[in-house]
Amino acid sequence: MLPGLALDNITIDEISAYFNYKSEVHVLRLDKISPVISGNKWFKLRYYIEEAKTLHKHGIRTFGGAWSNHILATAAACASAGLQSIGIIRGGQPTQLSSTLKQALAYGTRLEFISRSDYRDKRIAVKADDNFLTVNEGGYGPNGAKGAATILDYCDTDYTHYCCAVGTGTMLSGIINRLQPSQQAIGISVLKNNFALEDTVQQLTGSSIINNWQIIHDYAWGGYAKYDPTLLAFMNDFYRQTNIPSDFVYTGKLFYAVTDLLKKNYFPGGSKILVIHSGGLQGNTSIPAGTLMF
Ligand SMILES: *Cc1c(COP(=O)(O)O)cnc(C)c1O
């Protein structure tokens, strides 16, 4: 069955009590729109899908790892839109497919496995009559940011701070593009020491000086998809007290960071903070069952 998008399911949950009412904190629950086209991924893909249709492409080709939310979301979103999809997967063909890739296959995606070095250099075999729109890993690019900006159609416009997890920086860029100069965007990077991010975000936002946004690199937990018992214990505690599940790659680190920053009085008194829950819960299937209580 093709997944529908339940944009009506998006809620804004107030969790100020979790932080002892130090500030007003709301969570934009994009994780509720679909278990497969999760969180921010449809927003980042929507204009690429439109472009593929306008250009009469067969579908979309894009890149990702074995547990990529983006590969799965692309597979499902393309299937829903009547387009084909190709997932170029980093690393050789595994003997056992991840549950993410199995689900992507079920949506009719074609998987092509390439070596890590070919992946890094984007060396892929493309036939001359290829009729697929190639989309960067994570939907990175102006169309991705333009789509991500529409996330803010689903919440108030008067927050002082908008916080989100950062992989490629596409979502953060879209958010920045929609803010007033007096509002701040805070990105929590989940890649280790990825200091190139500031440049890539600047390219997508056109802002020449960093004034109303910041990327914080202190909560990557040693690197992409790395975690430890402290993070998992935090995620369980956060769920127990707020009823909000998170994923260990992106949003668990985001909620931990916001909690820690509030403790350290990073946000001025009277702040009204929006934390964007960008989904990604399917990725939790890659850690041992029973580790998380949700
Ligand atoms: C992909 C993803 C992100 C990162 O978005 P970027 O636009 O690449 O920075 C954040 N959260 C979740 C849950 C994701 O799946």
XYZ file of C-alpha atoms and ligand atoms in Angstrom:
309
model
C 0.000 0.000 0.000
C 1.272 3.451 -0.826
C 1.883 5.677 2.147
C -0.270 8.736 2.499
C 0.970 11.919 4.049
C -1.044 12.945 7.070
C -0.119 16.597 7.308
C -3.212 17.089 9.493
C -1.535 14.926 12.121
C 1.132 17.546 12.793
C 0.805 18.905 16.311
C 2.665 21.436 18.391
C 3.360 19.967 21.825
C 4.232 22.244 24.702
C 6.954 20.721 26.865
C 7.956 23.725 28.979
C 7.341 21.682 32.144
C 10.137 19.286 31.178
C 12.508 22.228 31.421
C 10.937 23.561 34.645
C 9.309 26.397 32.700
C 12.625 28.185 32.256
C 11.407 29.125 28.806
C 8.430 28.382 26.667
C 9.354 25.313 24.605
C 7.207 23.802 21.870
C 7.873 20.792 19.646
C 6.670 20.735 16.041
C 5.777 17.068 15.535
C 6.666 16.364 11.910
C 7.329 12.759 12.959
C 3.566 12.228 12.914
C 2.970 12.751 9.202
C 4.088 9.301 8.080
C 6.176 6.424 9.399
C 8.008 6.124 6.065
C 8.156 9.557 4.415
C 9.376 10.788 7.690
C 9.587 14.233 9.189
C 11.443 16.747 7.110
C 12.065 14.445 4.151
C 8.852 15.050 2.226
C 9.271 18.803 2.671
C 12.787 18.609 1.236
C 11.623 16.395 -1.648
C 8.419 18.121 -2.706
C 9.937 20.547 -5.236
C 12.287 17.904 -6.674
C 9.235 15.748 -7.301
C 7.515 18.683 -8.937
C 10.632 19.325 -11.052
C 10.869 15.665 -12.119
C 7.248 15.754 -13.240
C 7.589 19.094 -15.040
C 10.659 17.820 -16.895
C 8.853 14.548 -17.719
C 11.521 12.480 -15.996
C 10.955 8.786 -15.262
C 11.855 9.466 -11.678
C 14.500 10.492 -9.170
C 17.960 9.097 -8.497
C 19.507 9.913 -5.156
C 22.173 8.854 -2.663
C 22.363 7.514 0.869
C 23.597 4.919 3.343
C 21.991 1.604 4.282
C 19.844 3.196 7.011
C 19.046 6.410 5.139
C 15.727 8.069 5.962
C 16.141 9.992 2.711
C 16.424 6.853 0.510
C 13.276 5.387 2.036
C 11.365 8.673 1.868
C 12.370 9.138 -1.783
C 11.224 5.611 -2.634
C 7.845 6.107 -0.977
C 7.272 9.686 -2.157
C 8.145 8.786 -5.758
C 5.844 5.754 -5.663
C 3.024 7.967 -4.400
C 3.709 10.505 -7.150
C 3.797 7.871 -9.903
C 7.552 8.263 -10.390
C 10.337 5.687 -10.314
C 13.297 5.934 -7.966
C 16.889 4.775 -7.846
C 18.863 4.639 -4.611
C 22.644 4.746 -4.928
C 23.841 3.119 -1.713
C 27.220 3.715 -0.087
C 29.296 0.562 0.428
C 29.215 -2.747 -1.436
C 26.185 -4.988 -1.627
C 25.607 -6.465 1.852
C 24.626 -10.104 2.393
C 21.767 -8.933 4.575
C 19.747 -5.863 3.552
C 18.844 -3.348 6.276
C 15.151 -3.033 7.099
C 15.295 0.496 5.631
C 16.454 -0.803 2.244
C 13.974 -3.691 2.333
C 11.169 -1.175 2.804
C 12.548 1.001 -0.005
C 12.557 -2.050 -2.311
C 8.948 -2.717 -1.371
C 8.129 0.741 -2.772
C 9.712 -0.277 -6.032
C 13.008 1.562 -5.734
C 16.013 0.238 -7.646
C 19.081 -0.111 -5.461
C 22.604 0.272 -6.805
C 25.474 -0.425 -4.426
C 28.754 1.363 -5.015
C 32.040 1.418 -3.118
C 32.702 4.096 -0.544
C 35.326 5.749 -2.736
C 33.043 5.797 -5.799
C 30.311 7.177 -3.570
C 32.539 9.939 -2.279
C 33.503 10.909 -5.822
C 29.919 10.475 -7.067
C 31.135 8.008 -9.725
C 28.016 6.367 -11.031
C 27.280 4.663 -14.313
C 24.631 6.610 -16.192
C 23.427 5.620 -19.645
C 23.189 8.266 -22.364
C 19.408 7.962 -22.510
C 19.064 8.266 -18.752
C 15.914 10.128 -17.849
C 16.168 10.470 -14.095
C 16.504 13.666 -12.089
C 19.589 13.333 -9.885
C 19.080 14.687 -6.376
C 21.944 15.144 -3.911
C 22.269 13.076 -0.756
C 19.777 14.320 1.812
C 18.016 16.459 -0.793
C 20.718 19.094 -0.442
C 20.239 22.052 -2.782
C 18.071 25.145 -3.376
C 14.946 23.103 -4.121
C 15.450 21.146 -0.910
C 15.786 24.333 1.131
C 12.777 25.893 -0.603
C 10.690 22.873 0.373
C 12.049 22.820 3.924
C 11.009 26.447 4.360
C 7.388 25.334 4.020
C 7.777 23.433 7.317
C 7.118 26.794 8.936
C 3.627 26.920 7.396
C 2.709 24.525 10.205
C 3.548 26.656 13.223
C 3.365 30.168 14.652
C 5.733 32.755 13.295
C 6.563 34.466 16.583
C 9.153 32.149 18.138
C 12.409 33.721 19.259
C 14.387 30.547 18.481
C 13.901 27.716 15.988
C 16.012 24.636 16.757
C 16.617 21.669 14.484
C 19.016 18.783 13.872
C 21.489 19.256 11.029
C 22.807 16.675 8.579
C 23.373 18.335 5.207
C 22.057 21.701 6.459
C 19.237 21.812 3.903
C 16.436 21.998 6.463
C 18.264 24.614 8.545
C 18.809 26.741 5.432
C 15.133 26.647 4.553
C 14.227 27.724 8.073
C 16.780 30.561 8.061
C 15.375 31.822 4.765
C 11.997 32.335 6.393
C 13.049 34.081 9.622
C 12.949 37.739 10.564
C 16.350 39.223 11.478
C 15.287 39.316 15.134
C 14.654 35.557 15.196
C 17.373 32.949 15.685
C 17.872 29.547 14.078
C 19.976 27.038 16.016
C 21.222 23.911 14.241
C 22.612 20.920 16.116
C 25.092 19.135 13.865
C 25.050 15.343 14.092
C 28.286 14.879 12.130
C 31.638 15.061 13.858
C 33.467 18.366 13.349
C 31.653 19.060 10.095
C 32.861 22.636 9.953
C 32.162 22.875 6.213
C 28.495 23.172 7.156
C 28.657 26.895 7.799
C 29.746 27.423 4.184
C 27.133 25.122 2.706
C 24.386 26.799 4.713
C 25.645 30.185 3.636
C 25.434 29.058 0.011
C 21.807 28.034 0.430
C 20.806 31.129 2.377
C 22.863 33.729 0.630
C 23.556 35.366 3.964
C 26.992 36.896 3.908
C 27.345 37.331 7.634
C 26.331 34.895 10.324
C 23.989 36.952 12.419
C 20.749 35.195 13.193
C 21.814 31.568 12.935
C 24.313 29.282 14.535
C 25.407 25.686 14.149
C 26.496 23.990 17.355
C 28.991 21.153 16.940
C 29.160 19.943 20.555
C 26.390 17.348 20.494
C 27.427 14.974 17.691
C 28.237 12.164 20.113
C 31.456 11.256 18.343
C 29.890 11.206 14.893
C 27.033 10.275 12.632
C 24.840 7.503 14.068
C 27.175 7.095 17.069
C 25.536 6.765 20.458
C 26.124 5.585 23.997
C 23.997 4.509 26.991
C 23.753 8.130 28.216
C 22.007 9.221 25.020
C 19.620 6.256 25.073
C 18.823 6.823 28.771
C 18.090 10.469 27.988
C 15.787 9.500 25.113
C 13.867 7.111 27.380
C 13.573 9.724 30.127
C 12.462 12.372 27.631
C 9.806 9.996 26.318
C 8.616 9.088 29.814
C 8.103 12.739 30.689
C 6.897 14.246 27.410
C 5.479 11.272 25.503
C 7.676 12.244 22.557
C 9.746 9.483 20.927
C 13.023 10.459 19.264
C 15.630 8.781 17.080
C 19.235 8.245 18.117
C 20.770 9.724 14.929
C 19.126 13.152 14.838
C 16.321 14.149 17.173
C 17.618 12.410 20.324
C 20.787 14.498 20.024
C 18.684 17.590 19.273
C 16.478 17.230 22.355
C 19.520 16.463 24.497
C 21.243 19.579 23.181
C 18.256 21.849 23.791
C 17.920 20.449 27.314
C 21.606 21.061 28.000
C 21.588 24.544 26.458
C 18.598 25.524 28.593
C 20.442 24.250 31.686
C 23.404 26.404 30.717
C 21.184 29.465 30.230
C 22.060 29.699 26.542
C 18.596 31.101 25.804
C 17.733 34.530 27.263
C 14.850 34.616 29.763
C 11.445 34.879 28.144
C 12.522 33.000 25.024
C 9.859 31.185 23.046
C 11.550 28.172 21.517
C 10.357 25.890 18.739
C 12.108 22.536 18.452
C 11.473 20.830 15.121
C 10.938 17.086 15.470
C 12.136 16.028 12.034
C 11.120 12.372 12.367
C 13.588 9.593 11.586
C 12.111 7.098 14.012
C 12.471 4.197 11.553
C 16.236 4.455 12.041
C 15.850 3.116 15.579
C 15.386 -0.364 14.100
C 19.163 -0.450 13.621
C 19.839 -0.619 17.369
C 19.072 -3.681 19.547
C 15.378 -4.230 20.205
C 14.292 -3.341 23.734
C 16.963 -0.663 24.205
C 14.359 2.047 23.808
C 10.993 1.951 25.576
C 9.054 3.245 22.542
C 17.627 13.874 7.253
C 17.277 14.259 8.632
C 17.751 15.444 9.226
C 18.762 16.339 8.569
O 18.266 17.212 7.626
P 19.283 18.052 6.714
O 18.394 18.858 5.878
O 20.085 17.059 5.907
O 20.175 18.832 7.594
C 17.309 15.761 10.497
N 16.472 14.946 11.161
C 16.037 13.794 10.638
C 15.150 12.925 11.465
C 16.415 13.401 9.375
O 15.986 12.225 8.875
